[in-house]
Coordinates of C-alpha atoms in Angstrom, one line a residue:
Chain A
M1 CA 36.0 -40.3 23.5
T2 CA 32.3 -41.2 24.2
P3 CA 30.1 -39.3 21.8
V4 CA 27.6 -36.9 23.6
L5 CA 24.9 -38.3 21.4
E6 CA 24.7 -41.6 19.5
A7 CA 22.0 -43.6 17.7
Q8 CA 22.4 -47.2 16.8
G9 CA 19.9 -48.9 14.5
L10 CA 17.2 -46.5 15.6
S11 CA 13.7 -47.3 14.3
V12 CA 10.6 -45.4 15.1
G13 CA 7.0 -46.0 14.1
Y14 CA 3.7 -44.2 14.8
R15 CA 0.7 -46.2 16.1
I16 CA -2.3 -45.4 13.9
S17 CA -5.8 -46.6 14.7
G18 CA -7.3 -48.8 12.1
G19 CA -10.9 -47.6 12.7
L20 CA -13.6 -48.8 14.9
L21 CA -13.1 -52.5 14.7
A22 CA -9.8 -52.9 13.0
R23 CA -6.7 -53.3 15.2
S24 CA -4.3 -50.4 15.4
R25 CA -1.1 -50.9 13.5
V26 CA 2.4 -49.4 13.5
L27 CA 3.4 -47.2 10.6
P28 CA 7.2 -47.3 10.4
I29 CA 8.7 -43.8 10.1
L30 CA 12.4 -44.1 10.8
H31 CA 14.5 -47.1 9.7
D32 CA 17.8 -48.2 11.1
I33 CA 19.3 -44.7 11.8
N34 CA 22.9 -44.6 13.0
L35 CA 24.7 -41.4 14.0
R36 CA 27.4 -40.1 16.3
L37 CA 27.9 -36.6 17.6
E38 CA 30.9 -35.3 19.5
A39 CA 31.0 -32.2 21.7
G40 CA 31.5 -29.0 19.8
Q41 CA 30.3 -30.5 16.5
T42 CA 27.2 -29.8 14.5
L43 CA 25.3 -32.4 12.5
G44 CA 23.1 -30.9 9.8
I45 CA 20.0 -33.1 8.9
V46 CA 18.3 -32.2 5.6
G47 CA 15.4 -33.6 3.7
E48 CA 12.0 -32.8 2.4
S49 CA 8.8 -32.6 4.6
G50 CA 7.8 -36.0 5.8
C51 CA 11.3 -37.5 5.5
G52 CA 11.3 -38.1 9.3
K53 CA 13.9 -35.4 10.3
S54 CA 11.8 -33.9 13.1
T55 CA 10.7 -37.4 14.3
L56 CA 14.4 -38.2 14.5
G57 CA 15.0 -35.1 16.6
R58 CA 12.3 -36.2 19.0
A59 CA 13.5 -39.8 19.2
L60 CA 17.0 -38.6 20.0
L61 CA 15.6 -36.7 22.9
H62 CA 13.7 -39.7 24.1
L63 CA 10.4 -37.9 23.7
I64 CA 8.7 -40.5 21.7
P65 CA 8.9 -44.3 22.0
R66 CA 11.1 -46.2 19.6
D67 CA 10.6 -49.6 18.0
G68 CA 14.1 -50.7 17.8
G69 CA 17.8 -49.8 18.3
Q70 CA 19.4 -47.6 20.8
V71 CA 19.8 -43.9 21.7
L72 CA 22.8 -43.1 23.9
W73 CA 23.4 -39.9 25.8
N74 CA 27.0 -39.8 26.8
G75 CA 27.0 -43.6 26.5
D76 CA 23.8 -44.1 28.6
D77 CA 20.5 -45.2 27.1
P78 CA 17.8 -42.9 28.5
A79 CA 15.3 -45.8 28.2
S80 CA 17.2 -47.7 30.9
L81 CA 17.8 -44.8 33.3
P82 CA 15.7 -44.7 36.4
R83 CA 13.0 -42.0 36.3
D84 CA 14.8 -39.5 38.6
A85 CA 18.1 -39.8 36.9
L86 CA 16.4 -39.5 33.5
R87 CA 14.7 -36.3 34.6
R88 CA 18.0 -34.8 35.7
R89 CA 19.8 -36.0 32.6
R90 CA 17.2 -34.2 30.4
A91 CA 18.9 -31.0 31.3
E92 CA 21.7 -32.1 29.0
M93 CA 19.5 -32.6 26.0
Q94 CA 17.5 -29.5 24.9
I95 CA 15.5 -28.5 21.8
I96 CA 14.5 -25.2 20.1
F97 CA 11.6 -25.0 17.7
Q98 CA 10.6 -23.5 14.3
D99 CA 7.9 -21.1 15.5
P100 CA 9.6 -19.0 18.2
I101 CA 6.5 -17.2 19.4
A102 CA 4.3 -20.3 19.6
A103 CA 7.0 -21.9 21.7
L104 CA 6.6 -19.3 24.5
D105 CA 3.7 -19.2 27.0
P106 CA 2.1 -15.8 26.4
R107 CA 1.1 -15.3 30.1
M108 CA 4.6 -15.9 31.6
T109 CA 7.3 -13.2 31.7
L110 CA 10.4 -14.0 29.8
G111 CA 12.3 -14.4 33.1
Q112 CA 9.8 -17.1 34.2
I113 CA 10.0 -18.8 30.8
V114 CA 13.7 -18.9 30.7
S115 CA 14.1 -20.1 34.4
R116 CA 11.3 -22.7 34.1
P117 CA 13.7 -25.6 33.3
L118 CA 15.6 -24.9 36.6
A119 CA 12.6 -25.8 38.6
T120 CA 12.8 -29.2 37.2
F121 CA 16.6 -29.7 36.8
E122 CA 17.9 -27.8 39.9
P123 CA 15.0 -27.4 42.3
G124 CA 17.2 -26.5 45.2
L125 CA 18.5 -23.2 43.6
S126 CA 18.1 -20.0 45.6
P127 CA 16.0 -17.2 44.0
A128 CA 19.2 -15.1 43.7
D129 CA 21.1 -17.8 42.0
R130 CA 18.2 -18.4 39.7
S131 CA 18.1 -14.7 38.7
A132 CA 21.8 -14.8 38.0
R133 CA 21.4 -17.8 35.8
V134 CA 18.6 -16.1 33.9
A135 CA 20.8 -13.0 33.4
E136 CA 23.6 -15.2 32.2
A137 CA 21.4 -17.1 29.7
L138 CA 20.0 -13.8 28.3
R139 CA 23.6 -12.5 28.0
L140 CA 24.6 -15.5 26.0
V141 CA 21.8 -14.9 23.5
G142 CA 22.5 -11.1 23.3
L143 CA 19.5 -9.8 25.2
S144 CA 19.8 -7.3 28.1
E145 CA 18.7 -8.3 31.6
D146 CA 15.6 -6.2 31.5
F147 CA 14.1 -8.6 29.0
A148 CA 13.3 -10.9 32.0
R149 CA 10.4 -8.6 32.9
R150 CA 8.9 -8.5 29.5
Y151 CA 6.2 -10.7 27.9
P152 CA 6.4 -12.8 24.6
H153 CA 4.0 -10.5 22.7
E154 CA 6.5 -7.6 23.0
L155 CA 9.1 -9.6 21.0
S156 CA 10.0 -9.7 17.3
G157 CA 10.5 -13.2 15.8
G158 CA 14.2 -13.0 16.1
Q159 CA 14.1 -11.9 19.8
A160 CA 11.6 -14.7 20.5
Q161 CA 14.0 -17.3 19.0
R162 CA 16.8 -15.9 21.2
V163 CA 14.6 -16.4 24.2
G164 CA 13.9 -20.0 23.1
I165 CA 17.7 -20.5 22.9
A166 CA 18.2 -18.9 26.3
R167 CA 15.7 -21.4 27.8
A168 CA 17.5 -24.3 26.2
L169 CA 20.8 -23.0 27.5
I170 CA 19.9 -22.4 31.1
G171 CA 20.2 -26.1 32.2
K172 CA 23.7 -26.2 30.8
P173 CA 23.0 -28.7 28.1
K174 CA 25.5 -30.8 26.2
V175 CA 23.3 -31.1 23.1
I176 CA 20.7 -28.8 21.5
I177 CA 18.4 -30.2 18.8
C178 CA 17.5 -27.2 16.6
D179 CA 14.4 -28.1 14.6
E180 CA 14.1 -25.6 11.7
P181 CA 15.2 -22.8 14.1
V182 CA 15.5 -20.0 11.4
S183 CA 12.9 -21.0 8.8
A184 CA 10.3 -18.6 10.1
L185 CA 12.7 -15.7 10.4
D186 CA 13.5 -12.8 7.9
V187 CA 16.8 -13.3 6.0
S188 CA 18.6 -10.6 8.0
I189 CA 17.5 -12.1 11.3
Q190 CA 18.2 -15.6 10.2
A191 CA 21.8 -14.6 9.7
Q192 CA 21.9 -13.2 13.2
V193 CA 20.5 -16.4 14.8
V194 CA 22.8 -18.7 12.8
N195 CA 25.8 -16.6 13.9
L196 CA 24.6 -16.6 17.5
L197 CA 24.3 -20.4 17.6
M198 CA 27.8 -20.7 16.2
D199 CA 29.2 -18.3 18.8
I200 CA 27.4 -20.1 21.7
Q201 CA 28.8 -23.4 20.4
A202 CA 32.3 -22.0 20.4
E203 CA 31.9 -20.5 23.9
L204 CA 30.3 -23.6 25.5
G205 CA 31.5 -26.5 23.4
L206 CA 27.9 -27.6 22.7
A207 CA 27.0 -30.2 20.2
L208 CA 24.1 -29.2 17.8
V209 CA 21.8 -31.2 15.7
F210 CA 20.6 -28.7 13.1
I211 CA 17.4 -29.9 11.3
S212 CA 16.5 -27.8 8.2
H213 CA 15.2 -28.0 4.7
N214 CA 17.5 -25.1 3.7
L215 CA 20.8 -26.5 2.5
A216 CA 22.5 -23.1 2.3
V217 CA 21.9 -22.4 6.0
V218 CA 22.9 -25.9 7.0
R219 CA 26.2 -25.5 5.1
Q220 CA 27.1 -22.5 7.2
I221 CA 26.7 -24.1 10.6
S222 CA 27.3 -27.8 10.2
H223 CA 30.4 -30.0 10.3
R224 CA 28.7 -33.1 8.9
I225 CA 25.6 -33.4 6.8
M226 CA 23.1 -36.2 6.9
V227 CA 20.5 -36.5 4.1
M228 CA 17.2 -38.3 4.8
C229 CA 14.6 -39.5 2.4
L230 CA 11.4 -41.3 3.4
G231 CA 12.7 -42.2 6.9
R232 CA 16.1 -43.5 5.8
V233 CA 19.6 -42.0 5.6
V234 CA 20.7 -41.9 2.0
E235 CA 23.9 -40.0 2.4
E236 CA 26.2 -38.8 5.2
A237 CA 29.4 -36.8 4.6
P238 CA 31.7 -34.2 6.0
R239 CA 30.4 -30.7 5.1
D240 CA 33.0 -29.5 2.6
A241 CA 33.1 -32.7 0.6
F242 CA 29.4 -32.9 0.5
Y243 CA 28.9 -29.4 -0.9
V244 CA 31.6 -29.9 -3.5
R245 CA 29.7 -32.9 -4.8
P246 CA 27.0 -34.9 -3.1
L247 CA 27.2 -38.5 -4.1
H248 CA 23.6 -39.7 -3.9
P249 CA 21.3 -38.6 -6.8
Y250 CA 18.7 -37.5 -4.2
A251 CA 21.2 -35.3 -2.4
Q252 CA 22.3 -33.9 -5.8
A253 CA 18.7 -33.1 -6.7
L254 CA 18.1 -31.5 -3.3
K255 CA 21.1 -29.3 -3.7
A256 CA 20.3 -28.3 -7.2
A257 CA 16.7 -27.3 -6.2
V258 CA 17.9 -24.6 -3.8
P259 CA 17.8 -21.3 -5.8
E260 CA 20.9 -19.2 -5.4
P261 CA 20.9 -15.4 -5.8
D262 CA 22.8 -15.7 -9.1
P263 CA 20.7 -15.0 -12.2
V264 CA 23.2 -16.4 -14.6
A265 CA 23.5 -19.8 -12.8
E266 CA 19.8 -19.9 -12.1
R267 CA 18.8 -19.3 -15.8
L268 CA 20.8 -22.4 -16.6
R269 CA 18.9 -24.4 -14.0
R270 CA 15.5 -23.5 -15.3
G271 CA 13.6 -26.6 -16.4
Q272 CA 15.9 -28.9 -14.5
S273 CA 13.5 -29.6 -11.6
L274 CA 12.8 -33.1 -10.4
Q275 CA 9.9 -34.9 -12.0
G276 CA 7.8 -37.7 -10.7
E277 CA 6.0 -38.0 -7.4
L278 CA 7.3 -38.6 -3.8
P279 CA 6.0 -42.0 -2.7
S280 CA 3.7 -42.1 0.3
I281 CA 5.4 -43.0 3.6
A282 CA 2.4 -45.3 4.2
R283 CA 3.3 -47.4 1.1
P284 CA 7.1 -47.2 0.8
P285 CA 8.5 -48.7 -2.4
P286 CA 10.3 -52.0 -2.1
G287 CA 13.5 -50.6 -3.7
C288 CA 15.3 -47.4 -3.4
V289 CA 13.3 -44.6 -1.7
F290 CA 14.3 -42.2 -4.5
A291 CA 13.6 -44.5 -7.5
S292 CA 10.4 -42.9 -8.5
R293 CA 12.1 -39.6 -9.1
C294 CA 15.7 -40.5 -9.8
P295 CA 16.9 -39.3 -13.2
L296 CA 19.5 -42.1 -13.2
V297 CA 17.1 -44.9 -12.2
Q298 CA 17.8 -48.5 -13.3
P299 CA 15.6 -51.6 -13.0
L300 CA 17.6 -52.8 -10.0
C301 CA 16.6 -49.6 -8.1
H302 CA 12.9 -50.6 -8.1
A303 CA 13.6 -54.2 -7.2
E304 CA 16.2 -53.9 -4.4
R305 CA 16.9 -51.4 -1.7
P306 CA 20.5 -50.2 -1.7
A307 CA 22.3 -50.5 1.6
L308 CA 24.1 -47.5 3.1
Q309 CA 27.7 -48.3 2.2
A310 CA 30.9 -46.7 3.6
L311 CA 32.9 -44.8 1.1
P312 CA 36.4 -43.2 1.1
G313 CA 36.7 -39.8 2.9
G314 CA 34.5 -40.7 5.8
R315 CA 31.3 -40.6 3.9
C316 CA 28.6 -43.1 3.1
A317 CA 25.7 -43.3 0.6
A318 CA 22.9 -45.7 -0.2
C319 CA 22.8 -46.0 -4.0
H320 CA 23.4 -49.0 -6.3
F321 CA 25.3 -46.8 -8.8
I322 CA 27.7 -44.6 -6.8
E323 CA 30.6 -43.7 -9.1
E324 CA 33.8 -44.2 -7.3
Chain B
M1 CA 4.9 5.3 -20.4
T2 CA 2.3 4.2 -23.0
D3 CA 3.4 0.7 -23.4
S4 CA 3.0 -0.3 -19.8
L5 CA 0.6 -3.1 -18.8
L6 CA 0.4 -1.7 -15.3
S7 CA 1.4 1.8 -14.2
I8 CA 1.3 2.6 -10.5
T9 CA 1.8 6.2 -9.4
D10 CA 2.2 7.3 -5.7
L11 CA 0.4 4.3 -4.2
S12 CA 0.0 4.7 -0.5
V13 CA -1.8 2.3 1.9
H14 CA -2.6 3.5 5.5
F15 CA -4.3 1.5 8.2
R16 CA -6.5 3.2 10.8
L17 CA -5.5 1.7 14.2
P18 CA -6.8 2.5 17.7
D19 CA -3.7 4.6 18.4
G20 CA -3.5 6.4 15.1
E21 CA -2.7 5.7 11.5
M22 CA 0.0 3.3 10.4
T23 CA 1.5 3.7 6.9
A24 CA 2.2 0.4 5.2
L25 CA 3.1 1.8 1.7
D26 CA 4.3 5.3 1.1
R27 CA 4.0 6.8 -2.4
V28 CA 5.2 3.8 -4.4
S29 CA 5.5 4.2 -8.2
L30 CA 6.3 1.5 -10.7
D31 CA 5.6 0.3 -14.2
L32 CA 5.3 -3.2 -15.5
A33 CA 5.6 -4.1 -19.2
P34 CA 3.5 -6.8 -20.8
G35 CA 5.0 -10.2 -20.2
E36 CA 7.5 -8.9 -17.7
V37 CA 8.3 -10.8 -14.5
L38 CA 8.9 -8.3 -11.7
G39 CA 10.1 -9.4 -8.3
I40 CA 9.2 -7.4 -5.2
V41 CA 11.6 -8.2 -2.4
G42 CA 11.4 -7.2 1.2
E43 CA 11.2 -8.5 4.8
S44 CA 8.2 -8.5 7.2
G45 CA 6.6 -5.1 7.4
S46 CA 8.0 -3.9 4.1
G47 CA 4.5 -3.6 2.6
K48 CA 5.2 -6.0 -0.2
S49 CA 2.0 -8.1 0.3
Q50 CA -0.1 -4.9 0.9
L51 CA 1.0 -3.7 -2.6
L52 CA -0.6 -6.8 -4.2
F53 CA -3.7 -6.7 -2.0
S54 CA -4.4 -3.1 -2.8
L55 CA -4.3 -3.9 -6.6
M56 CA -6.8 -6.7 -6.1
G57 CA -9.1 -4.7 -3.7
L58 CA -8.3 -7.2 -0.9
L59 CA -7.1 -4.8 1.8
A60 CA -8.5 -5.0 5.3
A61 CA -11.6 -2.8 6.1
N62 CA -9.5 -0.3 8.1
A63 CA -7.3 0.5 5.1
R64 CA -7.2 3.7 3.2
V65 CA -5.6 3.8 -0.3
E66 CA -4.2 6.7 -2.2
G67 CA -2.7 6.9 -5.7
V68 CA -3.4 5.6 -9.1
A69 CA -2.9 2.1 -10.6
L70 CA -3.6 2.2 -14.3
F71 CA -4.3 -1.2 -15.9
G72 CA -6.0 -1.3 -19.4
G73 CA -7.1 2.3 -19.1
Q74 CA -8.8 1.8 -15.7
N75 CA -7.6 2.9 -12.3
L76 CA -7.8 -0.3 -10.3
L77 CA -7.8 1.7 -7.0
A78 CA -11.0 3.6 -7.9
L79 CA -13.1 0.8 -9.4
S80 CA -16.5 -0.1 -8.1
P81 CA -16.6 -3.6 -6.5
R82 CA -18.5 -5.0 -9.6
A83 CA -16.1 -3.4 -12.1
L84 CA -13.1 -4.7 -10.1
D85 CA -14.7 -8.2 -10.1
R86 CA -14.7 -8.2 -13.9
V87 CA -11.0 -7.3 -14.0
R88 CA -10.1 -9.9 -11.3
G89 CA -11.8 -12.8 -13.1
V90 CA -10.6 -11.9 -16.6
S91 CA -7.3 -10.1 -16.8
V92 CA -5.7 -10.2 -13.3
S93 CA -5.3 -13.4 -11.1
M94 CA -3.6 -13.9 -7.8
I95 CA -2.0 -16.8 -6.1
F96 CA -1.3 -17.0 -2.4
Q97 CA 1.3 -18.5 -0.1
D98 CA -1.1 -21.0 1.4
P99 CA -3.2 -22.7 -1.3
M100 CA -5.5 -24.4 1.2
T101 CA -7.0 -21.0 2.3
S102 CA -7.9 -20.1 -1.3
L103 CA -9.5 -23.4 -2.4
N104 CA -13.0 -24.3 -1.3
P105 CA -12.7 -27.5 0.7
Y106 CA -16.3 -28.5 -0.1
Q107 CA -16.0 -28.3 -3.9
R108 CA -14.3 -30.7 -6.4
V109 CA -11.2 -29.1 -7.8
G110 CA -12.5 -29.4 -11.4
D111 CA -15.7 -27.6 -10.5
Q112 CA -13.8 -24.8 -8.8
L113 CA -11.6 -24.2 -11.9
A114 CA -14.5 -24.4 -14.3
E115 CA -16.5 -21.9 -12.3
G116 CA -14.3 -19.0 -13.2
L117 CA -14.8 -19.7 -16.9
V118 CA -18.6 -20.1 -16.5
V119 CA -19.0 -17.0 -14.4
H120 CA -16.6 -14.6 -16.1
Q121 CA -16.5 -15.8 -19.7
G122 CA -20.0 -17.3 -20.1
M123 CA -18.6 -20.6 -21.2
G124 CA -20.8 -23.7 -21.1
R125 CA -20.3 -26.2 -18.2
R126 CA -19.1 -29.0 -20.3
A127 CA -16.5 -26.9 -22.2
A128 CA -15.4 -25.2 -19.0
H129 CA -14.8 -28.6 -17.4
A130 CA -12.8 -29.8 -20.4
A131 CA -10.7 -26.6 -20.3
A132 CA -10.1 -27.2 -16.5
V133 CA -8.9 -30.7 -17.1
A134 CA -6.6 -29.6 -19.9
M135 CA -5.1 -26.9 -17.6
L136 CA -4.6 -29.4 -14.7
D137 CA -2.8 -31.6 -17.2
R138 CA -0.8 -28.5 -18.3
V139 CA 0.5 -27.9 -14.7
R140 CA 1.4 -31.6 -14.6
I141 CA -1.2 -33.0 -12.3
P142 CA -1.0 -36.7 -13.0
D143 CA -4.2 -38.3 -14.3
A144 CA -5.9 -34.9 -14.6
A145 CA -9.4 -36.1 -15.6
R146 CA -9.6 -38.2 -12.3
A147 CA -7.9 -35.5 -10.3
A148 CA -10.5 -32.9 -11.3
L149 CA -13.1 -35.0 -9.4
R150 CA -11.2 -34.9 -6.2
Y151 CA -11.3 -32.4 -3.3
P152 CA -8.5 -30.1 -2.2
H153 CA -7.6 -32.1 0.9
E154 CA -6.8 -35.1 -1.3
F155 CA -3.8 -33.2 -2.8
S156 CA -0.4 -32.7 -1.3
G157 CA 0.9 -29.1 -0.7
G158 CA 2.8 -28.9 -3.9
M159 CA -0.1 -30.3 -5.9
R160 CA -2.5 -27.8 -4.3
Q161 CA -0.2 -25.0 -5.3
R162 CA -0.2 -26.3 -8.9
V163 CA -4.0 -26.5 -8.8
M164 CA -4.1 -22.8 -7.7
I165 CA -1.7 -21.9 -10.5
A166 CA -4.0 -23.7 -12.9
M167 CA -7.0 -21.8 -11.6
A168 CA -5.2 -18.5 -11.9
L169 CA -4.0 -19.1 -15.4
L170 CA -7.2 -20.7 -16.8
V171 CA -8.7 -17.3 -17.6
K172 CA -5.5 -16.4 -19.5
P173 CA -4.8 -13.3 -17.4
K174 CA -2.5 -10.5 -18.7
L175 CA -1.2 -10.1 -15.1
L176 CA -0.6 -12.7 -12.4
L177 CA 0.0 -11.5 -8.9
A178 CA 1.9 -14.1 -6.8
D179 CA 2.3 -13.6 -3.0
E180 CA 5.2 -15.8 -1.8
P181 CA 3.8 -18.7 -3.9
T182 CA 6.5 -21.2 -3.0
T183 CA 7.5 -20.2 0.6
A184 CA 5.5 -23.0 2.2
L185 CA 6.8 -25.7 -0.2
D186 CA 9.8 -28.0 -0.1
V187 CA 12.8 -26.9 -2.2
T188 CA 12.2 -29.7 -4.7
I189 CA 8.5 -28.8 -5.2
Q190 CA 9.4 -25.1 -5.2
A191 CA 11.8 -25.7 -8.1
Q192 CA 9.0 -27.5 -10.0
V193 CA 6.5 -24.7 -9.3
L194 CA 9.0 -22.0 -10.4
D195 CA 9.8 -23.9 -13.6
L196 CA 6.1 -24.1 -14.3
M197 CA 5.5 -20.4 -13.7
S198 CA 8.4 -19.3 -15.9
E199 CA 7.4 -21.7 -18.7
I200 CA 3.8 -20.6 -18.7
A201 CA 4.6 -17.0 -18.5
R202 CA 6.8 -17.2 -21.5
E203 CA 4.3 -19.3 -23.4
T204 CA 1.2 -17.1 -22.7
G205 CA 2.9 -13.7 -22.4
T206 CA 1.4 -13.3 -18.9
A207 CA 3.2 -10.7 -16.8
I208 CA 4.0 -11.6 -13.2
I209 CA 4.5 -9.6 -10.1
L210 CA 6.2 -12.0 -7.6
V211 CA 6.4 -11.0 -4.0
T212 CA 9.1 -12.9 -2.1
H213 CA 11.7 -12.6 0.6
D214 CA 14.0 -15.1 -1.2
L215 CA 16.7 -13.6 -3.5
G216 CA 17.3 -17.1 -5.0
V217 CA 13.7 -17.3 -6.2
V218 CA 14.2 -13.8 -7.7
A219 CA 17.2 -15.1 -9.6
R220 CA 15.4 -18.0 -11.0
L221 CA 12.3 -16.3 -12.2
C222 CA 12.5 -12.5 -12.4
D223 CA 13.6 -10.0 -15.1
R224 CA 13.5 -7.0 -12.8
V225 CA 13.5 -6.4 -9.0
V226 CA 12.1 -3.8 -6.7
V227 CA 13.5 -3.7 -3.1
L228 CA 11.0 -2.5 -0.5
Y229 CA 11.7 -1.5 3.0
G230 CA 9.4 0.1 5.5
G231 CA 6.8 0.9 2.8
R232 CA 9.2 2.6 0.4
I233 CA 11.1 1.6 -2.7
M234 CA 14.8 1.5 -1.8
E235 CA 16.1 0.4 -5.1
E236 CA 15.0 -1.0 -8.5
G237 CA 17.0 -2.6 -11.3
S238 CA 17.4 -5.6 -13.5
A239 CA 17.8 -8.9 -11.7
E240 CA 21.4 -9.2 -13.0
T241 CA 22.4 -5.8 -11.5
M242 CA 20.5 -6.1 -8.3
L243 CA 22.0 -9.5 -7.5
S244 CA 25.5 -8.8 -8.5
Q245 CA 26.1 -5.1 -7.7
P246 CA 23.2 -3.6 -5.7
S247 CA 23.9 0.0 -4.7
H248 CA 21.6 0.5 -1.7
P249 CA 23.0 -0.5 1.7
Y250 CA 19.9 -2.4 2.4
S251 CA 19.9 -4.4 -0.9
R252 CA 23.6 -5.1 -0.3
G253 CA 22.9 -6.3 3.3
L254 CA 20.1 -8.5 2.1
L255 CA 22.3 -10.1 -0.5
Q256 CA 25.2 -10.6 1.8
A257 CA 23.0 -12.1 4.6
T258 CA 21.7 -14.7 2.2
P259 CA 23.7 -17.9 2.8
R260 CA 24.9 -19.5 -0.4
M261 CA 26.2 -22.9 -1.5
E262 CA 28.3 -22.2 -4.6
A263 CA 30.2 -19.2 -3.4
E264 CA 33.2 -19.3 -1.0
M265 CA 31.8 -19.6 2.5
P266 CA 32.3 -16.7 4.9
P267 CA 33.3 -17.7 8.5
R268 CA 30.3 -15.8 9.7
L269 CA 27.2 -14.7 7.9
V270 CA 27.0 -11.0 7.3
T271 CA 24.0 -9.6 9.3
I272 CA 21.9 -6.5 9.2
P273 CA 21.8 -5.1 12.7
G274 CA 18.4 -4.5 14.4
T275 CA 15.0 -5.8 13.3
P276 CA 12.7 -5.0 10.4
R277 CA 10.4 -2.1 10.9
S278 CA 7.1 -3.2 12.5
G279 CA 4.5 -0.5 12.1
G280 CA 4.5 2.9 13.7
A281 CA 4.6 6.3 12.0
M282 CA 6.8 7.0 9.0
L283 CA 10.2 8.4 10.0
P284 CA 11.1 11.8 8.7
G285 CA 14.2 10.4 7.0
C286 CA 15.1 7.1 5.3
P287 CA 13.1 4.2 6.8
F288 CA 16.3 2.0 6.7
A289 CA 18.4 4.7 8.5
P290 CA 18.0 3.1 12.0
R291 CA 19.6 -0.1 10.8
C292 CA 22.0 1.4 8.3
T293 CA 25.7 1.1 9.1
E294 CA 26.6 3.8 6.6
R295 CA 24.1 6.4 7.6
I296 CA 25.0 10.1 7.6
A297 CA 23.2 12.9 9.4
E298 CA 21.0 13.7 6.5
C299 CA 19.5 10.1 6.4
D300 CA 17.7 10.7 9.7
R301 CA 16.3 14.1 8.6
V302 CA 15.4 14.0 5.0
Q303 CA 13.8 11.2 3.0
P304 CA 16.1 10.4 0.0
P305 CA 14.1 10.8 -3.3
L306 CA 13.9 7.8 -5.6
V307 CA 15.8 8.9 -8.6
P308 CA 17.0 7.2 -11.8
Q309 CA 20.4 5.5 -11.4
G310 CA 21.8 3.6 -14.4
A311 CA 19.0 1.5 -15.8
G312 CA 17.1 1.5 -12.5
R313 CA 16.2 3.7 -9.6
L314 CA 17.7 4.3 -6.2
A315 CA 16.7 6.2 -3.0
C316 CA 19.9 6.8 -1.0
H317 CA 21.7 10.0 0.1
L318 CA 25.1 8.3 0.0
Y319 CA 25.1 6.4 -3.2
G320 CA 22.2 8.0 -5.1
V321 CA 23.9 11.4 -5.7
Q322 CA 26.1 11.7 -8.8
P323 CA 29.0 14.0 -8.2

């Protein structure tokens, strides 16, 4: 089966100006990213701020230029599609954002916001059909039809995120990139939105890319987990195996850093936090991206960058010292 | 209680709005022992931040405060601005969610830290600077002497939060108020900052009131927990009890809605229906009643009193009454 979304050797850099006279240069952000996503599956992407996870989301949507490699939507590279075809195909690939209120135009009604993508993707639709599609999208996210006449300022954070999801759904997408979709929400609302995304996935067979720094939320919704550090994938694994035991020391540290609502376990974890500083993305280390903070570091780790190697159980990790 | 460091009785905060008054906190009473770490947990609109702001005299101009907050024999809520200033610089410090808004972008970090000692404790500039550098080193800012000469924008988010903690602890306060101090940080940096706070609190005997929405943070740092909803205390107890067997339906809902990594994974997350209270008048009954799946007729009519329950307190008609 052709995956709905695939990346092969994807590299992305940002152009930064070098000042008045200096030439601008490219700052590499993502290095050689490979991923495959099938319909109905969720890939969770975790990592600290600045690891490139949001940049990866945008590169997968072909919203920013890439420096190398390929992105494939159902087998087609968006970069090689003619302009008209690309515009139509964008309906398949949608995104929802972290700040749900900021993502909605305050002067548009929710009906206008949710139906806006149809003007681009299905311009020939009759007004009646358009209203029906809006009602259907609102139903999918658990909002009544009369929300179509309201404005963003009337919404709570959770309702606003539902509207953002409805807007992503209306073009009948195959993939939704969820970029920290619940990080700004209260705990009780976060649970509602995570359940909603899982329900919609089950009903429509969508593929999701769920980008988050919260490993506990990612566990709930994902089938596979990808851990990024400084623009590189350091581990990828099926969900359950990953949460039983991450293999890469960075993934282990990331998991141990998440506080759990269990005072007995947490008391034992006090004083165990990572030491050392995160290297700057502008001056990446020659060796392993985690070497400066790794509790198990060896001289080899500073000298040579470990390759991402395939391991049993359908997982892979980039570490010189993975214990088999 | 005579051995309390801070004793709050019937603290209410109201905001005058164009369309009437909105009550953010409604007759909250609590005690804090010296050196204790108390967590205040709640969602948006619970009044948790307003509680800290009222103690520090930082409420918005349209606020009206009632009640008593005794600290060192003084009522913090009735002090003149000058008297409050002396308390703030010497015995009570506060750290905020966003360190950038509390640091002066035009002043070197070392000078900002030293200023507190010079102004409030009359220390000489040179000695104050040395103390500032020592404290930056204490919160593990690498190369503290050089770092003291830099400006806030030259630090990363986690470093800035450490600078703010250094600033707050430099005056050796008896009480540290922390408003979501790690919410904006990465989990790895959050773990470092929480470790630092618990280490220093134990070393110096500083008591902490930590406002957070994250029960995991409570578990890592706090001795005791107060759960706020809609401006009222729903439940209070030791961290152990509150995170293993909470009694109030809201505390239980909050705990169950928190996704976990170590426990067995439920097929779906447990949710609390509805949305957190956002302003408006106080309800005649329990503020949580509109979202409570176990509510009885009384919950809509009568506010449940906050009464002792085990080693803590509970405000619930259903679970609070001993047969």
